[in-house]
């Protein structure tokens, strides 16, 4: 008995020693870690430089920009480009509201539709998954075209000049469904679903209480795709919106930029007053200001999605 106990202790010490050696070999050395941090910091700064440069140009005086060109340290600062955009008054505030409403509503509806569709396709027990996989694959290869889309939205669905014309065309995407279906298949073990059904859980309860909490990284990724798509969308507004009160932010900014370009190109036909107005308008700086205004909200929203970009949530959850 004593010999067996001693042998057991020796075996445990040997195992601990091997584990300590493996941990030491797998650990990144301090100089290497510092070098990697420096490289990543430099690369991160290089990625941020263009956006900083855009902000600097947007607050540069137009005349100074014309005379001296683009500089990181402008000779004269000016907020006239932002003042010109804000001069739209209640129009830009209303457009911001429309864009925020469309982005939030569209992202929620898109996640619900994409998640349920992808989850059904990921289950091997679903009898029609091959058929519906073919259904979502066809639009990735063939498209009905702009005219067909316009007729369906305006004549069949009767959505012209409604908020749904900005939401429904973008809420379901074949690529997002395929990505989320693959995530469900690889990250949600069948044993978890089967155990929940044995305990009497319905399909909806399994989806909302088990699948969604385990699939937050995948859902956050698709949610970010949908948020970016809705926030940057202006084409649907141009196609389906004649009501000026329903114009989103991106389309309003495009209209402002187009008006400035038209005035700059046709100032010779507008008389002395028109020439003076066209010369004082911000032409280059307003383009950069538009980029800043349309990009900053997404930059602030990204950290809320990033917290869910974590892999391996289900590793070790089920032992086969």
PDB file of C-alpha atoms in Angstrom:
ATOM      1  CA  UNK A   1       0.000   0.000   0.000  1.00  0.00           C
ATOM      2  CA  UNK A   2       2.812   2.391   0.956  1.00  0.00           C
ATOM      3  CA  UNK A   3       4.633   1.623  -2.289  1.00  0.00           C
ATOM      4  CA  UNK A   4       1.463   2.275  -4.300  1.00  0.00           C
ATOM      5  CA  UNK A   5       0.946   5.624  -2.532  1.00  0.00           C
ATOM      6  CA  UNK A   6       4.562   6.644  -3.218  1.00  0.00           C
ATOM      7  CA  UNK A   7       4.235   5.612  -6.854  1.00  0.00           C
ATOM      8  CA  UNK A   8       1.034   7.619  -7.137  1.00  0.00           C
ATOM      9  CA  UNK A   9       2.686  10.728  -5.655  1.00  0.00           C
ATOM     10  CA  UNK A  10       5.656  10.357  -7.981  1.00  0.00           C
ATOM     11  CA  UNK A  11       3.296  10.020 -10.938  1.00  0.00           C
ATOM     12  CA  UNK A  12       1.407  13.166  -9.902  1.00  0.00           C
ATOM     13  CA  UNK A  13       4.645  15.122  -9.521  1.00  0.00           C
ATOM     14  CA  UNK A  14       5.784  13.887 -12.922  1.00  0.00           C
ATOM     15  CA  UNK A  15       2.507  14.979 -14.513  1.00  0.00           C
ATOM     16  CA  UNK A  16       2.710  18.419 -12.870  1.00  0.00           C
ATOM     17  CA  UNK A  17       6.309  18.812 -14.048  1.00  0.00           C
ATOM     18  CA  UNK A  18       5.338  17.927 -17.626  1.00  0.00           C
ATOM     19  CA  UNK A  19       2.410  20.380 -17.523  1.00  0.00           C
ATOM     20  CA  UNK A  20       4.683  23.138 -16.188  1.00  0.00           C
ATOM     21  CA  UNK A  21       7.223  22.490 -18.971  1.00  0.00           C
ATOM     22  CA  UNK A  22       4.483  22.559 -21.637  1.00  0.00           C
ATOM     23  CA  UNK A  23       3.149  25.823 -20.217  1.00  0.00           C
ATOM     24  CA  UNK A  24       6.647  27.313 -20.231  1.00  0.00           C
ATOM     25  CA  UNK A  25       7.283  26.235 -23.817  1.00  0.00           C
ATOM     26  CA  UNK A  26       3.879  27.525 -25.042  1.00  0.00           C
ATOM     27  CA  UNK A  27       4.252  30.884 -23.332  1.00  0.00           C
ATOM     28  CA  UNK A  28       5.385  33.823 -25.481  1.00  0.00           C
ATOM     29  CA  UNK A  29       8.607  35.340 -24.194  1.00  0.00           C
ATOM     30  CA  UNK A  30       8.526  38.944 -22.976  1.00  0.00           C
ATOM     31  CA  UNK A  31      10.769  40.440 -25.718  1.00  0.00           C
ATOM     32  CA  UNK A  32       8.703  38.729 -28.420  1.00  0.00           C
ATOM     33  CA  UNK A  33       5.488  39.921 -26.815  1.00  0.00           C
ATOM     34  CA  UNK A  34       6.769  43.514 -26.697  1.00  0.00           C
ATOM     35  CA  UNK A  35       7.821  43.316 -30.352  1.00  0.00           C
ATOM     36  CA  UNK A  36       4.378  42.034 -31.408  1.00  0.00           C
ATOM     37  CA  UNK A  37       2.672  44.802 -29.421  1.00  0.00           C
ATOM     38  CA  UNK A  38       4.818  47.457 -31.092  1.00  0.00           C
ATOM     39  CA  UNK A  39       4.107  46.042 -34.574  1.00  0.00           C
ATOM     40  CA  UNK A  40       0.351  45.895 -33.920  1.00  0.00           C
ATOM     41  CA  UNK A  41       0.349  49.410 -32.465  1.00  0.00           C
ATOM     42  CA  UNK A  42       2.118  50.765 -35.569  1.00  0.00           C
ATOM     43  CA  UNK A  43      -0.298  48.933 -37.894  1.00  0.00           C
ATOM     44  CA  UNK A  44      -3.284  50.224 -35.907  1.00  0.00           C
ATOM     45  CA  UNK A  45      -1.995  53.779 -36.121  1.00  0.00           C
ATOM     46  CA  UNK A  46      -1.478  53.430 -39.883  1.00  0.00           C
ATOM     47  CA  UNK A  47      -5.112  52.288 -40.215  1.00  0.00           C
ATOM     48  CA  UNK A  48      -6.357  55.274 -38.206  1.00  0.00           C
ATOM     49  CA  UNK A  49      -4.273  57.900 -40.057  1.00  0.00           C
ATOM     50  CA  UNK A  50      -6.598  58.198 -43.116  1.00  0.00           C
ATOM     51  CA  UNK A  51      -9.646  58.929 -40.972  1.00  0.00           C
ATOM     52  CA  UNK A  52      -7.703  61.473 -38.889  1.00  0.00           C
ATOM     53  CA  UNK A  53      -6.603  63.101 -42.136  1.00  0.00           C
ATOM     54  CA  UNK A  54     -10.228  63.268 -43.310  1.00  0.00           C
ATOM     55  CA  UNK A  55     -11.242  65.007 -40.054  1.00  0.00           C
ATOM     56  CA  UNK A  56      -8.381  67.512 -40.422  1.00  0.00           C
ATOM     57  CA  UNK A  57      -9.370  68.332 -44.013  1.00  0.00           C
ATOM     58  CA  UNK A  58     -13.010  68.763 -42.989  1.00  0.00           C
ATOM     59  CA  UNK A  59     -12.060  71.524 -40.496  1.00  0.00           C
ATOM     60  CA  UNK A  60      -9.625  73.254 -42.880  1.00  0.00           C
ATOM     61  CA  UNK A  61     -10.530  76.575 -44.475  1.00  0.00           C
ATOM     62  CA  UNK A  62     -11.538  76.107 -48.115  1.00  0.00           C
ATOM     63  CA  UNK A  63      -9.323  78.924 -49.408  1.00  0.00           C
ATOM     64  CA  UNK A  64      -6.350  77.639 -47.425  1.00  0.00           C
ATOM     65  CA  UNK A  65      -6.947  74.158 -48.810  1.00  0.00           C
ATOM     66  CA  UNK A  66      -7.035  75.516 -52.371  1.00  0.00           C
ATOM     67  CA  UNK A  67      -3.816  77.482 -51.917  1.00  0.00           C
ATOM     68  CA  UNK A  68      -1.750  75.011 -49.883  1.00  0.00           C
ATOM     69  CA  UNK A  69      -3.260  71.619 -50.652  1.00  0.00           C
ATOM     70  CA  UNK A  70      -3.842  68.820 -48.137  1.00  0.00           C
ATOM     71  CA  UNK A  71      -1.866  69.143 -44.910  1.00  0.00           C
ATOM     72  CA  UNK A  72      -1.875  67.424 -41.539  1.00  0.00           C
ATOM     73  CA  UNK A  73      -1.339  70.835 -39.916  1.00  0.00           C
ATOM     74  CA  UNK A  74      -3.701  73.255 -41.709  1.00  0.00           C
ATOM     75  CA  UNK A  75      -2.764  76.908 -42.024  1.00  0.00           C
ATOM     76  CA  UNK A  76      -6.273  78.054 -41.087  1.00  0.00           C
ATOM     77  CA  UNK A  77      -9.101  76.195 -39.381  1.00  0.00           C
ATOM     78  CA  UNK A  78     -12.759  76.565 -40.281  1.00  0.00           C
ATOM     79  CA  UNK A  79     -16.020  74.805 -39.392  1.00  0.00           C
ATOM     80  CA  UNK A  80     -17.881  76.309 -42.338  1.00  0.00           C
ATOM     81  CA  UNK A  81     -18.381  72.912 -44.001  1.00  0.00           C
ATOM     82  CA  UNK A  82     -20.246  71.617 -40.936  1.00  0.00           C
ATOM     83  CA  UNK A  83     -22.165  74.896 -40.607  1.00  0.00           C
ATOM     84  CA  UNK A  84     -23.266  74.569 -44.226  1.00  0.00           C
ATOM     85  CA  UNK A  85     -24.541  71.027 -43.626  1.00  0.00           C
ATOM     86  CA  UNK A  86     -26.269  71.983 -40.370  1.00  0.00           C
ATOM     87  CA  UNK A  87     -27.884  74.924 -42.181  1.00  0.00           C
ATOM     88  CA  UNK A  88     -30.281  72.335 -43.595  1.00  0.00           C
ATOM     89  CA  UNK A  89     -31.871  72.710 -40.150  1.00  0.00           C
ATOM     90  CA  UNK A  90     -34.742  70.404 -39.362  1.00  0.00           C
ATOM     91  CA  UNK A  91     -34.152  68.437 -42.576  1.00  0.00           C
ATOM     92  CA  UNK A  92     -30.890  66.919 -41.340  1.00  0.00           C
ATOM     93  CA  UNK A  93     -32.353  66.219 -37.885  1.00  0.00           C
ATOM     94  CA  UNK A  94     -35.356  64.506 -39.477  1.00  0.00           C
ATOM     95  CA  UNK A  95     -33.071  62.527 -41.792  1.00  0.00           C
ATOM     96  CA  UNK A  96     -30.967  61.420 -38.817  1.00  0.00           C
ATOM     97  CA  UNK A  97     -34.149  60.208 -37.123  1.00  0.00           C
ATOM     98  CA  UNK A  98     -35.263  58.291 -40.223  1.00  0.00           C
ATOM     99  CA  UNK A  99     -31.845  56.653 -40.571  1.00  0.00           C
ATOM    100  CA  UNK A 100     -31.687  55.660 -36.894  1.00  0.00           C
ATOM    101  CA  UNK A 101     -35.228  54.236 -37.023  1.00  0.00           C
ATOM    102  CA  UNK A 102     -34.532  52.288 -40.216  1.00  0.00           C
ATOM    103  CA  UNK A 103     -31.182  50.990 -38.921  1.00  0.00           C
ATOM    104  CA  UNK A 104     -32.518  49.760 -35.559  1.00  0.00           C
ATOM    105  CA  UNK A 105     -35.762  48.305 -36.938  1.00  0.00           C
ATOM    106  CA  UNK A 106     -34.092  46.737 -39.965  1.00  0.00           C
ATOM    107  CA  UNK A 107     -31.304  45.162 -37.902  1.00  0.00           C
ATOM    108  CA  UNK A 108     -33.772  43.590 -35.440  1.00  0.00           C
ATOM    109  CA  UNK A 109     -36.085  42.290 -38.196  1.00  0.00           C
ATOM    110  CA  UNK A 110     -33.135  41.109 -40.290  1.00  0.00           C
ATOM    111  CA  UNK A 111     -31.579  39.228 -37.359  1.00  0.00           C
ATOM    112  CA  UNK A 112     -34.897  37.534 -36.564  1.00  0.00           C
ATOM    113  CA  UNK A 113     -35.543  36.446 -40.163  1.00  0.00           C
ATOM    114  CA  UNK A 114     -31.930  35.484 -40.883  1.00  0.00           C
ATOM    115  CA  UNK A 115     -31.550  33.635 -37.586  1.00  0.00           C
ATOM    116  CA  UNK A 116     -34.711  31.552 -37.919  1.00  0.00           C
ATOM    117  CA  UNK A 117     -34.030  30.735 -41.581  1.00  0.00           C
ATOM    118  CA  UNK A 118     -30.384  29.796 -40.922  1.00  0.00           C
ATOM    119  CA  UNK A 119     -31.250  27.744 -37.836  1.00  0.00           C
ATOM    120  CA  UNK A 120     -33.825  25.701 -39.777  1.00  0.00           C
ATOM    121  CA  UNK A 121     -31.274  24.995 -42.525  1.00  0.00           C
ATOM    122  CA  UNK A 122     -28.640  23.957 -39.976  1.00  0.00           C
ATOM    123  CA  UNK A 123     -30.791  21.169 -38.498  1.00  0.00           C
ATOM    124  CA  UNK A 124     -30.292  17.788 -40.168  1.00  0.00           C
ATOM    125  CA  UNK A 125     -33.802  16.720 -39.146  1.00  0.00           C
ATOM    126  CA  UNK A 126     -35.452  19.446 -41.255  1.00  0.00           C
ATOM    127  CA  UNK A 127     -36.904  17.686 -44.309  1.00  0.00           C
ATOM    128  CA  UNK A 128     -36.899  20.649 -46.724  1.00  0.00           C
ATOM    129  CA  UNK A 129     -33.475  22.101 -45.934  1.00  0.00           C
ATOM    130  CA  UNK A 130     -32.025  21.179 -49.363  1.00  0.00           C
ATOM    131  CA  UNK A 131     -34.933  22.862 -51.153  1.00  0.00           C
ATOM    132  CA  UNK A 132     -34.700  26.097 -49.145  1.00  0.00           C
ATOM    133  CA  UNK A 133     -30.904  26.091 -49.457  1.00  0.00           C
ATOM    134  CA  UNK A 134     -31.397  26.083 -53.235  1.00  0.00           C
ATOM    135  CA  UNK A 135     -33.949  28.897 -52.886  1.00  0.00           C
ATOM    136  CA  UNK A 136     -31.437  31.206 -51.149  1.00  0.00           C
ATOM    137  CA  UNK A 137     -28.599  30.189 -53.477  1.00  0.00           C
ATOM    138  CA  UNK A 138     -30.406  31.244 -56.665  1.00  0.00           C
ATOM    139  CA  UNK A 139     -30.418  35.011 -55.857  1.00  0.00           C
ATOM    140  CA  UNK A 140     -26.648  34.855 -55.323  1.00  0.00           C
ATOM    141  CA  UNK A 141     -26.210  33.681 -58.930  1.00  0.00           C
ATOM    142  CA  UNK A 142     -29.097  35.376 -60.757  1.00  0.00           C
ATOM    143  CA  UNK A 143     -30.922  38.657 -60.223  1.00  0.00           C
ATOM    144  CA  UNK A 144     -34.225  39.938 -61.544  1.00  0.00           C
ATOM    145  CA  UNK A 145     -32.705  43.374 -62.084  1.00  0.00           C
ATOM    146  CA  UNK A 146     -33.606  46.877 -61.023  1.00  0.00           C
ATOM    147  CA  UNK A 147     -36.885  47.084 -62.937  1.00  0.00           C
ATOM    148  CA  UNK A 148     -38.217  43.827 -61.459  1.00  0.00           C
ATOM    149  CA  UNK A 149     -37.273  44.952 -57.933  1.00  0.00           C
ATOM    150  CA  UNK A 150     -38.945  48.316 -58.467  1.00  0.00           C
ATOM    151  CA  UNK A 151     -42.165  46.763 -59.754  1.00  0.00           C
ATOM    152  CA  UNK A 152     -42.351  44.277 -56.878  1.00  0.00           C
ATOM    153  CA  UNK A 153     -41.742  46.929 -54.201  1.00  0.00           C
ATOM    154  CA  UNK A 154     -44.043  49.587 -55.675  1.00  0.00           C
ATOM    155  CA  UNK A 155     -46.779  47.658 -57.533  1.00  0.00           C
ATOM    156  CA  UNK A 156     -46.979  44.285 -55.798  1.00  0.00           C
ATOM    157  CA  UNK A 157     -46.064  45.157 -52.208  1.00  0.00           C
ATOM    158  CA  UNK A 158     -47.296  48.788 -52.443  1.00  0.00           C
ATOM    159  CA  UNK A 159     -44.416  50.112 -50.322  1.00  0.00           C
ATOM    160  CA  UNK A 160     -43.565  53.309 -52.209  1.00  0.00           C
ATOM    161  CA  UNK A 161     -43.114  56.324 -49.905  1.00  0.00           C
ATOM    162  CA  UNK A 162     -43.311  54.135 -46.788  1.00  0.00           C
ATOM    163  CA  UNK A 163     -40.655  53.340 -44.211  1.00  0.00           C
ATOM    164  CA  UNK A 164     -40.911  49.649 -45.154  1.00  0.00           C
ATOM    165  CA  UNK A 165     -39.425  50.403 -48.575  1.00  0.00           C
ATOM    166  CA  UNK A 166     -36.179  51.241 -46.750  1.00  0.00           C
ATOM    167  CA  UNK A 167     -36.305  48.210 -44.432  1.00  0.00           C
ATOM    168  CA  UNK A 168     -37.620  45.114 -46.225  1.00  0.00           C
ATOM    169  CA  UNK A 169     -35.365  45.070 -49.352  1.00  0.00           C
ATOM    170  CA  UNK A 170     -32.239  44.758 -47.181  1.00  0.00           C
ATOM    171  CA  UNK A 171     -33.398  42.671 -44.213  1.00  0.00           C
ATOM    172  CA  UNK A 172     -32.757  39.238 -45.781  1.00  0.00           C
ATOM    173  CA  UNK A 173     -29.531  38.386 -47.567  1.00  0.00           C
ATOM    174  CA  UNK A 174     -28.399  35.019 -48.936  1.00  0.00           C
ATOM    175  CA  UNK A 175     -24.792  35.527 -47.875  1.00  0.00           C
ATOM    176  CA  UNK A 176     -25.794  36.315 -44.268  1.00  0.00           C
ATOM    177  CA  UNK A 177     -28.015  33.216 -44.128  1.00  0.00           C
ATOM    178  CA  UNK A 178     -25.225  30.941 -45.365  1.00  0.00           C
ATOM    179  CA  UNK A 179     -22.701  32.424 -42.908  1.00  0.00           C
ATOM    180  CA  UNK A 180     -25.075  32.042 -39.947  1.00  0.00           C
ATOM    181  CA  UNK A 181     -26.158  28.559 -41.034  1.00  0.00           C
ATOM    182  CA  UNK A 182     -22.524  27.434 -41.028  1.00  0.00           C
ATOM    183  CA  UNK A 183     -22.021  29.010 -37.605  1.00  0.00           C
ATOM    184  CA  UNK A 184     -25.037  27.161 -36.195  1.00  0.00           C
ATOM    185  CA  UNK A 185     -23.845  23.838 -37.654  1.00  0.00           C
ATOM    186  CA  UNK A 186     -20.336  24.150 -36.212  1.00  0.00           C
ATOM    187  CA  UNK A 187     -21.066  25.857 -32.876  1.00  0.00           C
ATOM    188  CA  UNK A 188     -24.388  24.427 -31.661  1.00  0.00           C
ATOM    189  CA  UNK A 189     -23.959  20.739 -30.716  1.00  0.00           C
ATOM    190  CA  UNK A 190     -26.825  18.441 -31.621  1.00  0.00           C
ATOM    191  CA  UNK A 191     -26.646  16.936 -28.144  1.00  0.00           C
ATOM    192  CA  UNK A 192     -27.658  20.277 -26.594  1.00  0.00           C
ATOM    193  CA  UNK A 193     -30.740  20.519 -28.830  1.00  0.00           C
ATOM    194  CA  UNK A 194     -31.694  16.899 -28.214  1.00  0.00           C
ATOM    195  CA  UNK A 195     -31.355  17.218 -24.435  1.00  0.00           C
ATOM    196  CA  UNK A 196     -33.570  20.321 -24.448  1.00  0.00           C
ATOM    197  CA  UNK A 197     -36.238  18.540 -26.484  1.00  0.00           C
ATOM    198  CA  UNK A 198     -36.094  15.539 -24.128  1.00  0.00           C
ATOM    199  CA  UNK A 199     -36.826  17.953 -21.274  1.00  0.00           C
ATOM    200  CA  UNK A 200     -39.932  19.109 -23.153  1.00  0.00           C
ATOM    201  CA  UNK A 201     -38.723  22.375 -24.713  1.00  0.00           C
ATOM    202  CA  UNK A 202     -40.512  23.524 -27.864  1.00  0.00           C
ATOM    203  CA  UNK A 203     -38.688  24.650 -31.013  1.00  0.00           C
ATOM    204  CA  UNK A 204     -39.213  28.335 -30.194  1.00  0.00           C
ATOM    205  CA  UNK A 205     -37.973  27.877 -26.637  1.00  0.00           C
ATOM    206  CA  UNK A 206     -34.911  25.985 -27.866  1.00  0.00           C
ATOM    207  CA  UNK A 207     -34.159  28.754 -30.352  1.00  0.00           C
ATOM    208  CA  UNK A 208     -34.621  31.752 -28.054  1.00  0.00           C
ATOM    209  CA  UNK A 209     -33.315  30.336 -24.755  1.00  0.00           C
ATOM    210  CA  UNK A 210     -30.553  27.986 -25.919  1.00  0.00           C
ATOM    211  CA  UNK A 211     -29.467  28.684 -29.489  1.00  0.00           C
ATOM    212  CA  UNK A 212     -29.389  32.497 -29.376  1.00  0.00           C
ATOM    213  CA  UNK A 213     -27.286  32.783 -26.166  1.00  0.00           C
ATOM    214  CA  UNK A 214     -24.785  30.286 -27.588  1.00  0.00           C
ATOM    215  CA  UNK A 215     -24.694  31.980 -31.000  1.00  0.00           C
ATOM    216  CA  UNK A 216     -24.132  35.593 -29.889  1.00  0.00           C
ATOM    217  CA  UNK A 217     -20.787  35.961 -31.770  1.00  0.00           C
ATOM    218  CA  UNK A 218     -22.362  34.895 -35.061  1.00  0.00           C
ATOM    219  CA  UNK A 219     -25.471  36.991 -34.520  1.00  0.00           C
ATOM    220  CA  UNK A 220     -23.321  40.004 -33.602  1.00  0.00           C
ATOM    221  CA  UNK A 221     -21.382  39.635 -36.849  1.00  0.00           C
ATOM    222  CA  UNK A 222     -24.558  39.491 -38.947  1.00  0.00           C
ATOM    223  CA  UNK A 223     -25.992  42.363 -36.890  1.00  0.00           C
ATOM    224  CA  UNK A 224     -22.946  44.463 -37.716  1.00  0.00           C
ATOM    225  CA  UNK A 225     -23.331  43.660 -41.438  1.00  0.00           C
ATOM    226  CA  UNK A 226     -27.006  44.681 -41.303  1.00  0.00           C
ATOM    227  CA  UNK A 227     -26.288  47.846 -39.330  1.00  0.00           C
ATOM    228  CA  UNK A 228     -23.636  48.981 -41.806  1.00  0.00           C
ATOM    229  CA  UNK A 229     -25.895  48.155 -44.739  1.00  0.00           C
ATOM    230  CA  UNK A 230     -28.864  50.121 -43.400  1.00  0.00           C
ATOM    231  CA  UNK A 231     -26.806  53.080 -42.200  1.00  0.00           C
ATOM    232  CA  UNK A 232     -25.012  53.513 -45.523  1.00  0.00           C
ATOM    233  CA  UNK A 233     -28.030  52.827 -47.750  1.00  0.00           C
ATOM    234  CA  UNK A 234     -29.168  55.647 -50.017  1.00  0.00           C
ATOM    235  CA  UNK A 235     -30.104  53.763 -53.187  1.00  0.00           C
ATOM    236  CA  UNK A 236     -33.473  52.524 -51.901  1.00  0.00           C
ATOM    237  CA  UNK A 237     -34.383  56.080 -50.878  1.00  0.00           C
ATOM    238  CA  UNK A 238     -33.562  57.311 -54.365  1.00  0.00           C
ATOM    239  CA  UNK A 239     -35.670  54.514 -55.900  1.00  0.00           C
ATOM    240  CA  UNK A 240     -38.742  54.477 -53.681  1.00  0.00           C
ATOM    241  CA  UNK A 241     -38.952  57.822 -51.853  1.00  0.00           C
ATOM    242  CA  UNK A 242     -40.632  60.914 -53.314  1.00  0.00           C
ATOM    243  CA  UNK A 243     -41.682  62.150 -49.872  1.00  0.00           C
ATOM    244  CA  UNK A 244     -38.946  64.543 -48.673  1.00  0.00           C
ATOM    245  CA  UNK A 245     -39.790  63.870 -45.023  1.00  0.00           C
ATOM    246  CA  UNK A 246     -38.788  60.197 -45.416  1.00  0.00           C
ATOM    247  CA  UNK A 247     -35.317  60.774 -46.862  1.00  0.00           C
ATOM    248  CA  UNK A 248     -32.511  59.137 -44.803  1.00  0.00           C
ATOM    249  CA  UNK A 249     -29.283  60.879 -43.857  1.00  0.00           C
ATOM    250  CA  UNK A 250     -27.064  59.396 -46.573  1.00  0.00           C
ATOM    251  CA  UNK A 251     -29.370  60.445 -49.399  1.00  0.00           C
ATOM    252  CA  UNK A 252     -29.742  63.953 -47.946  1.00  0.00           C
ATOM    253  CA  UNK A 253     -25.948  64.334 -47.788  1.00  0.00           C
ATOM    254  CA  UNK A 254     -25.688  63.157 -51.402  1.00  0.00           C
ATOM    255  CA  UNK A 255     -28.265  65.773 -52.423  1.00  0.00           C
ATOM    256  CA  UNK A 256     -26.290  68.503 -50.598  1.00  0.00           C
ATOM    257  CA  UNK A 257     -23.068  67.445 -52.321  1.00  0.00           C
ATOM    258  CA  UNK A 258     -24.791  67.294 -55.724  1.00  0.00           C
ATOM    259  CA  UNK A 259     -26.216  70.794 -55.228  1.00  0.00           C
ATOM    260  CA  UNK A 260     -22.772  72.177 -54.411  1.00  0.00           C
ATOM    261  CA  UNK A 261     -21.208  70.472 -57.445  1.00  0.00           C
ATOM    262  CA  UNK A 262     -23.971  71.855 -59.681  1.00  0.00           C
ATOM    263  CA  UNK A 263     -23.491  75.395 -58.371  1.00  0.00           C
ATOM    264  CA  UNK A 264     -19.721  75.135 -58.765  1.00  0.00           C
ATOM    265  CA  UNK A 265     -20.012  73.918 -62.365  1.00  0.00           C
ATOM    266  CA  UNK A 266     -22.706  76.421 -63.427  1.00  0.00           C
ATOM    267  CA  UNK A 267     -21.640  79.577 -61.588  1.00  0.00           C
ATOM    268  CA  UNK A 268     -21.020  81.395 -64.879  1.00  0.00           C
ATOM    269  CA  UNK A 269     -24.751  81.315 -65.671  1.00  0.00           C
ATOM    270  CA  UNK A 270     -25.883  82.675 -62.284  1.00  0.00           C
ATOM    271  CA  UNK A 271     -24.659  86.263 -62.475  1.00  0.00           C
ATOM    272  CA  UNK A 272     -22.400  88.179 -60.098  1.00  0.00           C
ATOM    273  CA  UNK A 273     -24.244  87.131 -56.943  1.00  0.00           C
ATOM    274  CA  UNK A 274     -24.250  83.510 -57.999  1.00  0.00           C
ATOM    275  CA  UNK A 275     -20.519  83.567 -58.687  1.00  0.00           C
ATOM    276  CA  UNK A 276     -19.837  85.051 -55.238  1.00  0.00           C
ATOM    277  CA  UNK A 277     -21.964  82.400 -53.533  1.00  0.00           C
ATOM    278  CA  UNK A 278     -20.331  79.574 -55.501  1.00  0.00           C
ATOM    279  CA  UNK A 279     -16.836  80.815 -54.678  1.00  0.00           C
ATOM    280  CA  UNK A 280     -17.562  80.951 -50.953  1.00  0.00           C
ATOM    281  CA  UNK A 281     -19.078  77.488 -50.779  1.00  0.00           C
ATOM    282  CA  UNK A 282     -16.985  74.640 -49.358  1.00  0.00           C
ATOM    283  CA  UNK A 283     -16.346  72.186 -52.153  1.00  0.00           C
ATOM    284  CA  UNK A 284     -13.645  69.826 -50.941  1.00  0.00           C
ATOM    285  CA  UNK A 285     -14.067  70.258 -47.193  1.00  0.00           C
ATOM    286  CA  UNK A 286     -17.772  69.485 -47.307  1.00  0.00           C
ATOM    287  CA  UNK A 287     -17.069  66.102 -48.886  1.00  0.00           C
ATOM    288  CA  UNK A 288     -14.815  65.236 -45.958  1.00  0.00           C
ATOM    289  CA  UNK A 289     -17.363  66.605 -43.489  1.00  0.00           C
ATOM    290  CA  UNK A 290     -19.995  64.335 -45.041  1.00  0.00           C
ATOM    291  CA  UNK A 291     -17.682  61.342 -44.541  1.00  0.00           C
ATOM    292  CA  UNK A 292     -17.156  62.283 -40.881  1.00  0.00           C
ATOM    293  CA  UNK A 293     -20.852  62.818 -40.165  1.00  0.00           C
ATOM    294  CA  UNK A 294     -21.868  59.542 -41.789  1.00  0.00           C
ATOM    295  CA  UNK A 295     -19.039  57.477 -40.255  1.00  0.00           C
ATOM    296  CA  UNK A 296     -18.761  58.615 -36.625  1.00  0.00           C
ATOM    297  CA  UNK A 297     -22.008  56.973 -35.373  1.00  0.00           C
ATOM    298  CA  UNK A 298     -20.895  53.603 -36.743  1.00  0.00           C
ATOM    299  CA  UNK A 299     -17.475  53.995 -35.119  1.00  0.00           C
ATOM    300  CA  UNK A 300     -19.131  54.561 -31.747  1.00  0.00           C
ATOM    301  CA  UNK A 301     -21.521  51.632 -32.299  1.00  0.00           C
ATOM    302  CA  UNK A 302     -18.807  49.136 -33.249  1.00  0.00           C
ATOM    303  CA  UNK A 303     -17.491  48.505 -29.667  1.00  0.00           C
ATOM    304  CA  UNK A 304     -20.945  47.259 -28.634  1.00  0.00           C
ATOM    305  CA  UNK A 305     -20.694  44.526 -31.314  1.00  0.00           C
ATOM    306  CA  UNK A 306     -17.021  43.802 -30.702  1.00  0.00           C
ATOM    307  CA  UNK A 307     -17.603  42.484 -27.184  1.00  0.00           C
ATOM    308  CA  UNK A 308     -19.449  39.506 -28.671  1.00  0.00           C
ATOM    309  CA  UNK A 309     -16.734  38.611 -31.164  1.00  0.00           C
ATOM    310  CA  UNK A 310     -15.471  35.774 -29.004  1.00  0.00           C
ATOM    311  CA  UNK A 311     -14.872  32.261 -30.229  1.00  0.00           C
ATOM    312  CA  UNK A 312     -15.133  29.002 -28.396  1.00  0.00           C
ATOM    313  CA  UNK A 313     -18.158  29.724 -26.238  1.00  0.00           C
ATOM    314  CA  UNK A 314     -19.330  26.112 -26.548  1.00  0.00           C
ATOM    315  CA  UNK A 315     -15.953  24.417 -26.268  1.00  0.00           C
ATOM    316  CA  UNK A 316     -16.210  21.827 -23.531  1.00  0.00           C
ATOM    317  CA  UNK A 317     -19.948  22.368 -23.078  1.00  0.00           C
ATOM    318  CA  UNK A 318     -20.747  18.837 -24.239  1.00  0.00           C
ATOM    319  CA  UNK A 319     -18.667  15.714 -23.743  1.00  0.00           C
ATOM    320  CA  UNK A 320     -19.333  13.047 -26.327  1.00  0.00           C
TER     321      UNK A 320
END
